[in-house]
Amino acid sequence: MYTSQIINHTADVGFTIEAATVNELFEGAAILTFEVMTDLKKIKPISIKTVEIESETIEKLLFDFIDELIFLKDAEYMLFSEFHIEVTEQKKGKATLKAELVGEEINPKKHELKVDVKAVTLHHFYLKKEQGKYKASIILDI
Amino acid sequence: MSLYGFPIGGVAAFDLKEGVISPGGIGFDINCGMRLLKTDLTIKEVQPKIKELVHELFKLVPAGVGCKSNIRLEKKEFKEMTETGVQWAVEKGMAWKQDLERIEDHGKLPFADASKISERAIQRGFNQVGTLGSGNHYLEVQINHASDIFNKEVAKKIGIHSDKQVLIMVHCGSRGVGHQIATDYLKEFDTAMQKHNIHILDRELSCAPFNSEEGQNYYKAMACAANMAYANRQVITHRIREAFQKVFKQSPEKMGMELIMDNTHNLARKFKYKENNKVKEVLVHLKGATRSLGPDHEDVLPFYKKTGSMIVIGGSMESGSYLFSGTKKAEEETFATTAHGAGRTMSRTQAKREIRGDQLQKDLEKKGIYIKAVSMSGLAEEAGRAYKDIDMIAQSLEETELSRRIVKLRPIGNIKG
């Protein structure tokens, strides 16, 4: 479970997220990213894509994960609606993610396409642990 | 809420020897720009067929989230194209020779180096040549009323000569390849800043010294995205000519479908700036800003030497847009830059809350603007009410002498992602 709030931005779209676990936070970030582009209810769980990412910090890992989702939308024409994520914070200087992304290829006749996400930005970008909860802020360039 | 790294409409100039280059100061959509094409047709001939025309354009120019090109390109050829720009389209028979004379940089930044762009960037973009994208990108059929001509002499020179003449405007950029190049270097600079001892308040401002290896690599990669964007708008131009040919059953040459101009509004450019009678070379970051060069400036395309550079400033799909020419005043006061668009007054969330896309589409059709869009919510976000008054912006640019109005263009048909 995660909770989120929209950041009201004039030209772009952003949100803050809170979750009890880091996996849930990453899942929330993925759902919110794809909700900008489509109606997730219409994306059927037809194919599974497995991704593995390694970054220096857990915060960079979140940035790289969203970048990967945006990349797959353009490079493989995929929209995902289900996310099974396992984030591991390893020794200093290393964080890894294994994820199963479930969704289907973009079909303009079937899917409601909204606005394209061009990139994840570093503007006000953070991921932190505060009072036992994981919190993040993400602004997407559209 | 503070502004987003560099604001849209932001211009920053840094010393070429000691200054920096910042991907955030250029934007993710590298060489997002405007293109204007004329026809010798008038509304009398086009209005009865506007629906057919808009549908044909919609079919030939893919738009929206995840849209694919209708040109099959190998990655190797795409990579080469990022170094050759519109020249690639000339060789493919998708450009007229004279098109090159009207495009900024003649459609090619020569310092592009495709070895500086990632495999991911190529993978993301190689299948998107000739696509519009989404958001505020559009292809619009417009008319010019005789009463909307502000500078008859220049208008005539560029081929705008009759009342209710039909023109076509395109707004789009480098698509996924540009977005990925910007992301890749934003990440690299975020780390490299420590090495260069640079400290900033917002990481979206990440930068590297222009003369560092990282800085030069990004500059060359940026040029690749810019060349793709020029080629992208050229392929779209080719499709527009095809659509008109199909609908009006005449050759594009016979319909006078000449390119008037193509300008970028997301790029970094070198500029010689005069300060206290000394010439200083700077790197001007344009993020949602257009170059405004007065007559006779060395960087103005030869065809526009006497008029100054050509500038399109987009309004909204309801209010129309303006064509301007550049000025000496802008060279002196704003590092040769001017505005690029009306600018939003309403956030996308607010626009969607207040406006329904399907209703807007019907209302505009009654006003004589026929729209076809992939996304109805996306359409609502681009409503005229969500933008500032373009006429006021045009007037203030005229009064401040940052650019000079040539004509106002009003929409009659529009396709959107």
Coordinates of C-alpha atoms in Angstrom, one line a residue:
Chain A
M1 CA 0.0 0.0 0.0
Y2 CA 1.1 3.5 -0.7
T3 CA -0.4 7.0 -0.5
S4 CA 0.2 9.8 -2.9
Q5 CA -0.4 13.4 -3.5
I6 CA -0.3 15.4 -6.8
I7 CA 2.2 18.2 -7.0
N8 CA 0.5 21.0 -8.8
H9 CA 2.9 22.0 -11.6
T10 CA 2.0 24.3 -14.5
A11 CA 3.6 22.5 -17.4
D12 CA 4.6 19.1 -16.0
V13 CA 3.2 16.5 -13.6
G14 CA 4.5 15.5 -10.2
F15 CA 3.6 13.5 -7.1
T16 CA 4.8 12.7 -3.6
I17 CA 4.5 9.1 -2.3
E18 CA 4.6 7.5 1.1
A19 CA 4.8 3.8 1.8
A20 CA 5.6 1.4 4.7
T21 CA 8.2 -0.5 2.6
V22 CA 10.6 0.4 -0.1
N23 CA 9.1 -2.1 -2.5
E24 CA 5.6 -0.6 -2.1
L25 CA 7.1 2.9 -2.7
F26 CA 8.7 1.7 -6.0
E27 CA 5.4 0.0 -7.0
G28 CA 3.5 3.3 -6.3
A29 CA 5.9 5.3 -8.4
A30 CA 5.5 2.9 -11.3
I31 CA 1.7 3.0 -11.2
L32 CA 1.6 6.8 -10.9
T33 CA 4.0 7.1 -13.9
F34 CA 1.9 4.9 -16.1
E35 CA -1.4 6.6 -14.9
V36 CA -0.1 9.8 -16.5
M37 CA 0.0 8.0 -19.9
T38 CA -3.0 5.7 -19.8
D39 CA -6.0 4.3 -18.0
L40 CA -4.4 1.3 -16.2
K41 CA -7.7 -0.6 -15.9
K42 CA -7.6 -1.2 -19.7
I43 CA -4.0 -2.6 -19.7
K44 CA -4.4 -6.4 -19.6
P45 CA -1.7 -8.5 -17.8
I46 CA -0.7 -10.3 -21.0
S47 CA 3.1 -10.3 -21.0
I48 CA 5.8 -10.2 -18.4
K49 CA 9.0 -8.2 -18.6
T50 CA 11.8 -8.9 -16.1
V51 CA 14.2 -6.1 -15.3
E52 CA 17.3 -6.0 -13.1
I53 CA 18.9 -2.7 -12.2
E54 CA 21.9 -1.8 -10.0
S55 CA 22.6 1.7 -8.8
E56 CA 24.9 3.4 -6.2
T57 CA 22.1 4.5 -3.8
I58 CA 18.4 3.6 -3.3
E59 CA 17.5 7.1 -4.4
K60 CA 19.4 6.7 -7.7
L61 CA 17.8 3.3 -8.1
L62 CA 14.3 4.9 -8.0
F63 CA 15.4 7.4 -10.7
D64 CA 16.9 4.6 -12.9
F65 CA 13.8 2.4 -12.4
I66 CA 11.4 5.2 -13.7
D67 CA 13.8 5.9 -16.5
E68 CA 13.7 2.2 -17.4
L69 CA 9.9 2.3 -17.5
I70 CA 9.8 5.3 -19.8
F71 CA 12.5 3.6 -22.0
L72 CA 10.4 0.4 -22.3
K73 CA 7.3 2.4 -23.3
D74 CA 9.2 3.8 -26.4
A75 CA 11.7 1.0 -27.2
E76 CA 9.3 -1.9 -26.7
Y77 CA 5.9 -0.1 -27.0
M78 CA 4.9 -1.5 -23.6
L79 CA 2.5 -0.2 -21.0
F80 CA 2.5 -2.0 -17.6
S81 CA -0.2 -2.1 -15.0
E82 CA 1.2 -4.7 -12.4
F83 CA 4.5 -4.5 -10.7
H84 CA 6.2 -7.1 -8.6
I85 CA 9.3 -5.4 -7.1
E86 CA 12.1 -6.5 -4.9
V87 CA 14.6 -3.8 -3.9
T88 CA 17.7 -4.7 -1.9
E89 CA 19.9 -2.2 -0.2
Q90 CA 23.3 -3.8 -0.1
K91 CA 26.6 -2.6 1.2
K92 CA 27.5 1.1 0.9
G93 CA 27.5 2.1 -2.7
K94 CA 25.1 -0.5 -4.0
A95 CA 21.3 -1.0 -4.3
T96 CA 19.7 -3.5 -6.6
L97 CA 16.2 -4.1 -8.0
K98 CA 14.6 -7.1 -9.5
A99 CA 11.1 -6.5 -11.0
E100 CA 8.5 -8.3 -13.0
L101 CA 6.5 -5.8 -15.0
V102 CA 3.2 -7.1 -16.3
G103 CA 1.2 -5.4 -19.1
E104 CA 0.8 -5.4 -22.8
E105 CA 1.9 -3.7 -26.1
I106 CA 0.4 -0.3 -26.8
N107 CA -2.8 -0.5 -28.9
P108 CA -4.3 2.9 -29.7
K109 CA -7.6 1.2 -30.6
K110 CA -7.9 -0.5 -27.2
H111 CA -6.1 1.7 -24.8
E112 CA -6.9 5.2 -23.6
L113 CA -3.7 7.1 -24.3
K114 CA -3.3 10.3 -22.4
V115 CA 0.0 12.3 -22.4
D116 CA 3.5 11.0 -23.0
V117 CA 6.1 11.1 -20.3
K118 CA 9.4 12.2 -21.7
A119 CA 11.6 11.8 -18.7
V120 CA 12.0 11.7 -15.0
T121 CA 13.6 14.9 -13.7
L122 CA 15.9 15.6 -10.7
H123 CA 13.9 18.6 -9.8
H124 CA 13.0 18.3 -6.0
F125 CA 13.7 14.6 -6.5
Y126 CA 14.2 12.6 -3.3
L127 CA 13.7 9.3 -1.6
K128 CA 14.1 9.2 2.2
K129 CA 13.2 7.2 5.2
E130 CA 11.4 9.2 7.9
Q131 CA 9.7 8.0 11.1
G132 CA 9.7 4.5 9.8
K133 CA 8.2 5.4 6.4
Y134 CA 9.6 5.7 2.9
K135 CA 8.9 9.0 1.2
A136 CA 9.6 10.2 -2.3
S137 CA 9.0 13.2 -4.5
I138 CA 9.0 12.8 -8.3
I139 CA 8.4 15.3 -11.1
L140 CA 7.9 14.0 -14.6
D141 CA 8.6 16.0 -17.8
I142 CA 5.7 15.8 -20.2
Chain B
M1 CA 6.4 25.6 -5.5
S2 CA 9.6 26.9 -6.9
L3 CA 10.3 26.9 -10.6
Y4 CA 11.5 23.7 -12.3
G5 CA 15.3 23.9 -12.6
F6 CA 15.5 26.4 -15.4
P7 CA 12.1 27.8 -16.1
I8 CA 10.4 27.4 -19.4
G9 CA 11.3 30.5 -21.4
G10 CA 14.6 30.6 -19.6
V11 CA 17.8 31.9 -21.2
A12 CA 21.2 31.6 -19.6
A13 CA 24.5 32.6 -21.2
F14 CA 27.8 31.3 -19.8
D15 CA 31.4 32.2 -20.8
L16 CA 32.6 29.8 -23.4
K17 CA 36.0 29.3 -21.8
E18 CA 35.1 29.2 -18.1
G19 CA 31.3 28.5 -18.1
V20 CA 29.2 25.4 -18.0
I21 CA 26.7 23.5 -20.1
S22 CA 23.5 22.2 -18.5
P23 CA 21.1 19.6 -20.0
G24 CA 18.3 21.1 -17.7
G25 CA 18.9 24.5 -19.3
I26 CA 18.0 23.1 -22.7
G27 CA 15.2 20.7 -21.7
F28 CA 14.5 17.1 -22.4
D29 CA 13.0 17.7 -25.8
I30 CA 16.2 18.8 -27.5
N31 CA 15.5 21.0 -30.6
C32 CA 11.8 21.1 -30.0
G33 CA 10.9 23.7 -32.6
M34 CA 8.4 25.2 -35.0
R35 CA 8.1 24.8 -38.7
L36 CA 5.9 26.8 -41.1
L37 CA 5.0 25.7 -44.6
K38 CA 2.9 27.7 -47.1
T39 CA 0.5 26.8 -49.9
D40 CA -1.0 28.9 -52.6
L41 CA -4.5 27.5 -51.8
T42 CA -7.1 29.7 -50.0
I43 CA -9.8 28.8 -47.5
K44 CA -12.3 28.6 -50.4
E45 CA -10.5 25.5 -51.7
V46 CA -9.5 24.0 -48.4
Q47 CA -12.5 24.5 -46.1
P48 CA -14.9 22.1 -48.0
K49 CA -12.3 19.4 -47.6
I50 CA -10.9 20.2 -44.2
K51 CA -12.2 17.0 -42.5
E52 CA -10.8 14.8 -45.2
L53 CA -7.5 16.7 -45.0
V54 CA -7.2 16.4 -41.2
H55 CA -8.0 12.7 -41.3
E56 CA -5.4 12.2 -44.0
L57 CA -2.8 14.1 -42.0
F58 CA -3.7 12.1 -38.9
K59 CA -3.2 8.9 -40.9
L60 CA 0.2 9.9 -42.3
V61 CA 1.8 11.6 -39.2
P62 CA 1.7 9.2 -36.3
A63 CA 0.9 10.9 -33.0
G64 CA 0.3 10.1 -29.3
V65 CA 2.0 7.9 -26.6
G66 CA 4.2 5.2 -28.1
C67 CA 3.5 6.2 -31.7
K68 CA 5.7 4.4 -34.3
S69 CA 7.2 5.7 -37.4
N70 CA 5.9 4.5 -40.8
I71 CA 9.5 4.4 -42.0
R72 CA 11.6 1.3 -41.3
L73 CA 15.1 2.4 -40.4
E74 CA 18.0 0.2 -39.3
K75 CA 19.8 1.5 -36.2
K76 CA 22.9 2.1 -38.2
E77 CA 21.2 4.4 -40.6
F78 CA 19.4 6.2 -37.8
K79 CA 22.8 6.8 -36.1
E80 CA 24.2 8.2 -39.3
M81 CA 21.1 10.4 -39.7
T82 CA 21.8 12.0 -36.3
E83 CA 25.0 13.3 -37.8
T84 CA 23.5 14.5 -41.2
G85 CA 20.1 15.8 -40.2
V86 CA 17.9 17.0 -43.1
Q87 CA 20.6 16.1 -45.6
W88 CA 19.5 12.5 -44.9
A89 CA 16.0 13.4 -45.9
V90 CA 17.2 15.1 -49.1
E91 CA 18.9 11.9 -50.1
K92 CA 15.8 9.9 -49.3
G93 CA 13.7 12.2 -51.6
M94 CA 11.8 13.6 -48.7
A95 CA 13.0 17.2 -49.0
W96 CA 13.2 19.9 -51.6
K97 CA 16.6 21.3 -52.1
Q98 CA 15.3 24.8 -51.3
D99 CA 14.0 23.5 -47.9
L100 CA 17.5 23.5 -46.6
E101 CA 17.8 27.3 -47.3
R102 CA 14.9 28.0 -44.8
I103 CA 15.9 25.8 -41.9
E104 CA 18.0 27.1 -39.1
D105 CA 21.6 25.6 -39.3
H106 CA 20.4 24.4 -42.8
G107 CA 19.0 21.4 -40.9
K108 CA 22.3 20.1 -39.6
L109 CA 24.6 20.9 -36.7
P110 CA 27.9 19.8 -38.1
F111 CA 29.6 19.0 -34.7
A112 CA 27.2 16.1 -33.9
D113 CA 29.0 12.9 -33.0
A114 CA 26.9 9.8 -32.7
S115 CA 29.6 8.0 -30.7
K116 CA 28.5 10.2 -27.8
I117 CA 25.0 8.9 -27.6
S118 CA 24.0 5.7 -25.8
E119 CA 22.6 2.5 -27.3
R120 CA 19.5 3.2 -25.1
A121 CA 19.0 6.5 -26.8
I122 CA 19.2 4.9 -30.3
Q123 CA 16.9 2.0 -29.2
R124 CA 14.4 4.5 -28.0
G125 CA 14.4 6.8 -31.0
F126 CA 15.2 4.9 -34.1
N127 CA 11.6 4.0 -34.8
Q128 CA 10.2 7.4 -34.3
V129 CA 11.3 9.4 -37.3
G130 CA 8.3 11.4 -38.7
T131 CA 6.2 11.2 -35.5
L132 CA 4.6 14.1 -33.7
G133 CA 4.6 12.9 -30.1
S134 CA 2.0 14.2 -27.6
G135 CA 1.5 17.0 -25.0
N136 CA 1.6 20.4 -26.6
H137 CA 2.9 19.1 -29.9
Y138 CA 0.7 19.7 -32.9
L139 CA 0.3 20.0 -36.6
E140 CA -2.1 22.8 -37.6
V141 CA -3.7 24.0 -40.8
Q142 CA -4.0 27.7 -40.6
I143 CA -5.1 30.7 -42.6
N144 CA -3.8 34.2 -42.8
H145 CA -6.3 37.1 -43.1
A146 CA -5.1 40.2 -45.1
S147 CA -6.0 42.2 -42.0
D148 CA -3.5 40.1 -39.9
I149 CA -0.5 41.1 -41.9
F150 CA 1.8 43.5 -39.9
N151 CA 4.7 43.7 -42.4
K152 CA 3.5 43.4 -46.0
E153 CA 7.0 43.6 -47.5
V154 CA 8.4 40.7 -45.6
A155 CA 5.2 38.7 -45.9
K156 CA 5.3 39.0 -49.6
K157 CA 9.0 38.0 -49.8
I158 CA 8.3 34.8 -47.9
G159 CA 5.2 34.0 -50.0
I160 CA 2.3 35.2 -47.9
H161 CA 0.5 37.2 -50.5
S162 CA -3.3 36.5 -50.6
D163 CA -6.2 37.0 -48.2
K164 CA -7.2 33.7 -46.4
Q165 CA -4.2 31.9 -47.7
V166 CA -3.6 28.4 -46.2
L167 CA -0.4 27.6 -44.3
I168 CA 0.6 24.6 -42.1
M169 CA 2.5 24.8 -38.8
V170 CA 4.3 22.0 -37.0
H171 CA 5.4 21.9 -33.4
C172 CA 7.6 18.9 -32.3
G173 CA 11.1 17.9 -31.4
S174 CA 13.6 15.0 -31.2
R175 CA 11.3 12.5 -29.5
G176 CA 12.7 9.6 -27.5
V177 CA 16.3 10.0 -28.7
G178 CA 16.5 13.5 -27.3
H179 CA 14.7 12.7 -24.1
Q180 CA 17.1 9.8 -23.4
I181 CA 20.2 11.8 -24.3
A182 CA 19.1 14.5 -21.9
T183 CA 18.4 11.9 -19.1
D184 CA 21.7 10.1 -19.7
Y185 CA 23.8 13.3 -19.3
L186 CA 21.7 14.7 -16.5
K187 CA 22.6 11.6 -14.5
E188 CA 26.3 11.8 -15.6
F189 CA 26.6 15.5 -14.7
D190 CA 24.8 14.9 -11.3
T191 CA 27.8 12.7 -10.4
A192 CA 30.5 14.7 -12.3
M193 CA 29.7 17.9 -10.5
Q194 CA 31.5 16.6 -7.4
K195 CA 34.7 16.1 -9.4
H196 CA 34.4 19.6 -10.9
N197 CA 33.6 21.1 -7.4
I198 CA 30.3 22.6 -8.6
H199 CA 27.5 23.1 -6.1
I200 CA 23.9 23.9 -7.0
L201 CA 20.6 24.2 -5.2
D202 CA 18.5 22.0 -7.5
R203 CA 19.9 18.9 -9.1
E204 CA 17.9 19.6 -12.3
L205 CA 20.4 22.4 -12.8
S206 CA 23.2 19.8 -13.0
C207 CA 26.0 21.0 -15.3
A208 CA 29.6 20.4 -16.3
P209 CA 32.3 22.9 -17.5
F210 CA 31.7 23.4 -21.2
N211 CA 35.4 22.6 -21.9
S212 CA 35.5 19.4 -19.8
E213 CA 35.2 16.0 -21.5
E214 CA 31.7 15.5 -20.1
G215 CA 30.6 19.0 -21.3
Q216 CA 31.9 18.5 -24.8
N217 CA 30.4 15.0 -25.0
Y218 CA 27.0 16.3 -24.1
Y219 CA 27.3 19.2 -26.6
K220 CA 28.0 16.7 -29.4
A221 CA 25.3 14.4 -28.3
M222 CA 22.8 17.4 -28.1
A223 CA 23.7 18.1 -31.7
C224 CA 22.7 14.5 -32.7
A225 CA 19.3 15.0 -31.1
A226 CA 19.0 18.4 -32.8
N227 CA 19.7 16.8 -36.2
M228 CA 17.1 14.1 -35.6
A229 CA 14.6 16.8 -34.7
Y230 CA 15.3 18.7 -37.9
A231 CA 15.0 15.4 -39.9
N232 CA 11.8 14.5 -38.0
R233 CA 10.1 17.8 -38.9
Q234 CA 11.3 17.3 -42.5
V235 CA 9.7 13.9 -42.8
I236 CA 6.5 15.3 -41.3
T237 CA 6.7 18.1 -44.0
H238 CA 7.0 15.4 -46.7
R239 CA 3.9 13.7 -45.3
I240 CA 2.0 17.0 -45.3
R241 CA 2.9 17.5 -49.0
E242 CA 1.7 13.9 -49.6
A243 CA -1.6 14.5 -47.7
F244 CA -2.4 17.7 -49.7
Q245 CA -1.5 16.0 -53.0
K246 CA -3.9 13.1 -52.2
V247 CA -6.8 15.4 -51.0
F248 CA -6.5 18.2 -53.6
K249 CA -5.2 16.0 -56.5
Q250 CA -2.4 18.5 -57.4
S251 CA 1.3 18.3 -57.0
P252 CA 2.8 20.0 -53.9
E253 CA 4.9 22.1 -56.3
K254 CA 1.8 23.3 -58.1
M255 CA 0.2 24.1 -54.8
G256 CA 3.2 26.2 -53.9
M257 CA 4.0 24.2 -50.8
E258 CA 7.3 25.8 -50.0
L259 CA 8.9 25.8 -46.6
I260 CA 8.9 29.2 -45.0
M261 CA 11.0 28.5 -41.9
D262 CA 12.0 26.1 -39.2
N263 CA 13.4 27.3 -35.8
T264 CA 14.4 25.6 -32.6
H265 CA 13.5 26.7 -29.1
N266 CA 15.4 24.1 -27.0
L267 CA 19.1 24.2 -27.6
A268 CA 22.5 25.6 -26.5
R269 CA 24.1 27.9 -29.1
K270 CA 27.3 29.9 -29.3
F271 CA 26.9 33.6 -29.6
K272 CA 29.3 36.6 -29.8
Y273 CA 28.1 39.1 -27.3
K274 CA 29.3 42.7 -27.3
E275 CA 30.0 44.2 -23.8
N276 CA 31.7 47.5 -23.4
N277 CA 32.9 47.4 -27.0
K278 CA 34.5 44.0 -26.4
V279 CA 33.3 40.8 -28.0
K280 CA 32.8 37.9 -25.6
E281 CA 31.8 34.5 -26.8
V282 CA 29.1 32.8 -24.7
L283 CA 27.1 29.6 -24.8
V284 CA 23.4 30.6 -24.7
H285 CA 21.0 28.0 -23.3
L286 CA 17.5 28.3 -24.8
K287 CA 14.9 26.4 -22.9
G288 CA 11.6 27.4 -24.5
A289 CA 13.2 30.5 -26.1
T290 CA 13.8 31.3 -29.8
R291 CA 16.9 33.0 -31.4
S292 CA 16.1 36.5 -32.5
L293 CA 18.8 37.8 -34.9
G294 CA 18.5 41.1 -36.7
P295 CA 19.1 41.8 -40.4
D296 CA 22.7 41.2 -41.5
H297 CA 23.8 39.2 -38.5
E298 CA 26.4 36.6 -39.6
D299 CA 24.4 33.7 -38.3
V300 CA 21.2 34.6 -40.1
L301 CA 20.4 32.3 -43.1
P302 CA 21.4 34.0 -46.3
F303 CA 17.8 33.9 -47.5
Y304 CA 16.7 36.0 -44.5
K305 CA 19.8 38.3 -44.4
K306 CA 17.7 41.4 -45.0
T307 CA 14.7 40.5 -42.8
G308 CA 16.4 39.0 -39.7
S309 CA 15.8 35.4 -38.5
M310 CA 12.3 33.9 -38.7
I311 CA 10.5 33.1 -35.5
V312 CA 7.2 31.3 -34.8
I313 CA 5.6 31.9 -31.5
G314 CA 2.8 29.4 -30.8
G315 CA -0.4 30.4 -29.1
S316 CA -3.1 27.7 -28.6
M317 CA -5.2 25.7 -31.0
E318 CA -8.0 28.2 -30.4
S319 CA -6.2 31.5 -30.5
G320 CA -3.6 31.0 -33.3
S321 CA 0.1 31.9 -33.6
Y322 CA 2.4 34.5 -34.9
L323 CA 5.3 34.7 -37.3
F324 CA 8.0 37.3 -36.3
S325 CA 11.4 38.4 -37.5
G326 CA 14.4 38.9 -35.3
T327 CA 15.9 42.2 -34.2
K328 CA 19.2 44.0 -33.4
K329 CA 17.7 45.0 -30.0
A330 CA 17.4 41.3 -29.0
E331 CA 21.1 40.8 -30.0
E332 CA 22.0 43.7 -27.6
E333 CA 19.7 43.0 -24.7
T334 CA 18.7 39.3 -24.5
F335 CA 21.6 37.4 -26.0
A336 CA 19.6 37.3 -29.2
T337 CA 16.6 35.6 -27.8
T338 CA 12.8 36.0 -27.7
A339 CA 9.8 34.1 -26.5
H340 CA 8.7 30.7 -27.9
G341 CA 5.0 30.4 -27.0
A342 CA 2.1 31.8 -25.1
G343 CA 2.9 30.0 -21.9
R344 CA 0.4 28.3 -19.7
T345 CA -1.9 30.0 -17.1
M346 CA -3.5 26.8 -16.0
S347 CA -1.8 23.6 -14.8
R348 CA -2.7 20.4 -16.8
T349 CA -4.5 19.0 -13.7
Q350 CA -6.7 22.2 -13.5
A351 CA -7.4 22.2 -17.2
K352 CA -8.6 18.6 -17.1
R353 CA -10.8 19.4 -14.1
E354 CA -12.4 22.4 -15.8
I355 CA -12.6 21.4 -19.4
R356 CA -13.9 18.3 -21.2
G357 CA -11.9 17.3 -24.3
D358 CA -14.9 16.0 -26.3
Q359 CA -17.0 19.1 -25.6
L360 CA -14.1 21.4 -26.5
Q361 CA -13.7 19.5 -29.8
K362 CA -17.4 20.1 -30.6
D363 CA -17.3 23.7 -29.6
L364 CA -14.2 24.4 -31.7
E365 CA -15.8 22.7 -34.7
K366 CA -18.6 25.1 -34.5
K367 CA -16.1 27.9 -34.6
G368 CA -14.5 26.5 -37.7
I369 CA -11.6 24.6 -36.2
Y370 CA -11.6 20.9 -36.9
I371 CA -9.5 18.8 -34.5
K372 CA -8.5 15.2 -34.4
A373 CA -6.7 14.1 -31.3
V374 CA -5.4 10.8 -30.0
S375 CA -6.2 11.8 -26.4
M376 CA -9.3 13.7 -25.2
S377 CA -7.8 14.5 -21.8
G378 CA -4.7 15.6 -23.6
L379 CA -6.9 17.9 -25.7
A380 CA -8.5 19.4 -22.7
E381 CA -5.0 20.2 -21.3
E382 CA -4.3 22.3 -24.4
A383 CA -7.5 24.4 -24.4
G384 CA -7.1 28.1 -25.3
R385 CA -8.2 29.0 -21.7
A386 CA -5.1 27.1 -20.3
Y387 CA -2.8 29.6 -22.2
K388 CA -2.0 33.3 -21.9
D389 CA -3.4 35.7 -24.5
I390 CA -1.1 35.4 -27.6
D391 CA -2.1 38.8 -28.9
M392 CA -0.8 40.5 -25.8
I393 CA 2.4 38.6 -25.9
A394 CA 2.9 39.5 -29.6
Q395 CA 2.3 43.2 -28.7
S396 CA 4.7 43.2 -25.8
L397 CA 7.4 41.6 -28.0
E398 CA 6.8 44.3 -30.6
E399 CA 6.9 47.1 -28.0
T400 CA 10.1 45.8 -26.3
E401 CA 11.5 45.3 -29.9
L402 CA 12.7 41.8 -29.1
S403 CA 11.0 40.7 -32.3
R404 CA 8.8 42.2 -35.0
R405 CA 5.4 40.8 -36.0
I406 CA 5.0 39.7 -39.7
V407 CA 1.7 37.9 -39.7
K408 CA -0.9 36.3 -37.4
L409 CA -2.1 32.8 -38.4
R410 CA -5.4 31.4 -37.3
P411 CA -6.3 27.7 -37.0
I412 CA -8.8 25.9 -39.2
G413 CA -7.7 22.3 -38.6
N414 CA -5.4 20.6 -36.0
I415 CA -4.0 17.2 -35.2
K416 CA -2.7 16.3 -31.7
G417 CA -1.1 13.4 -29.9

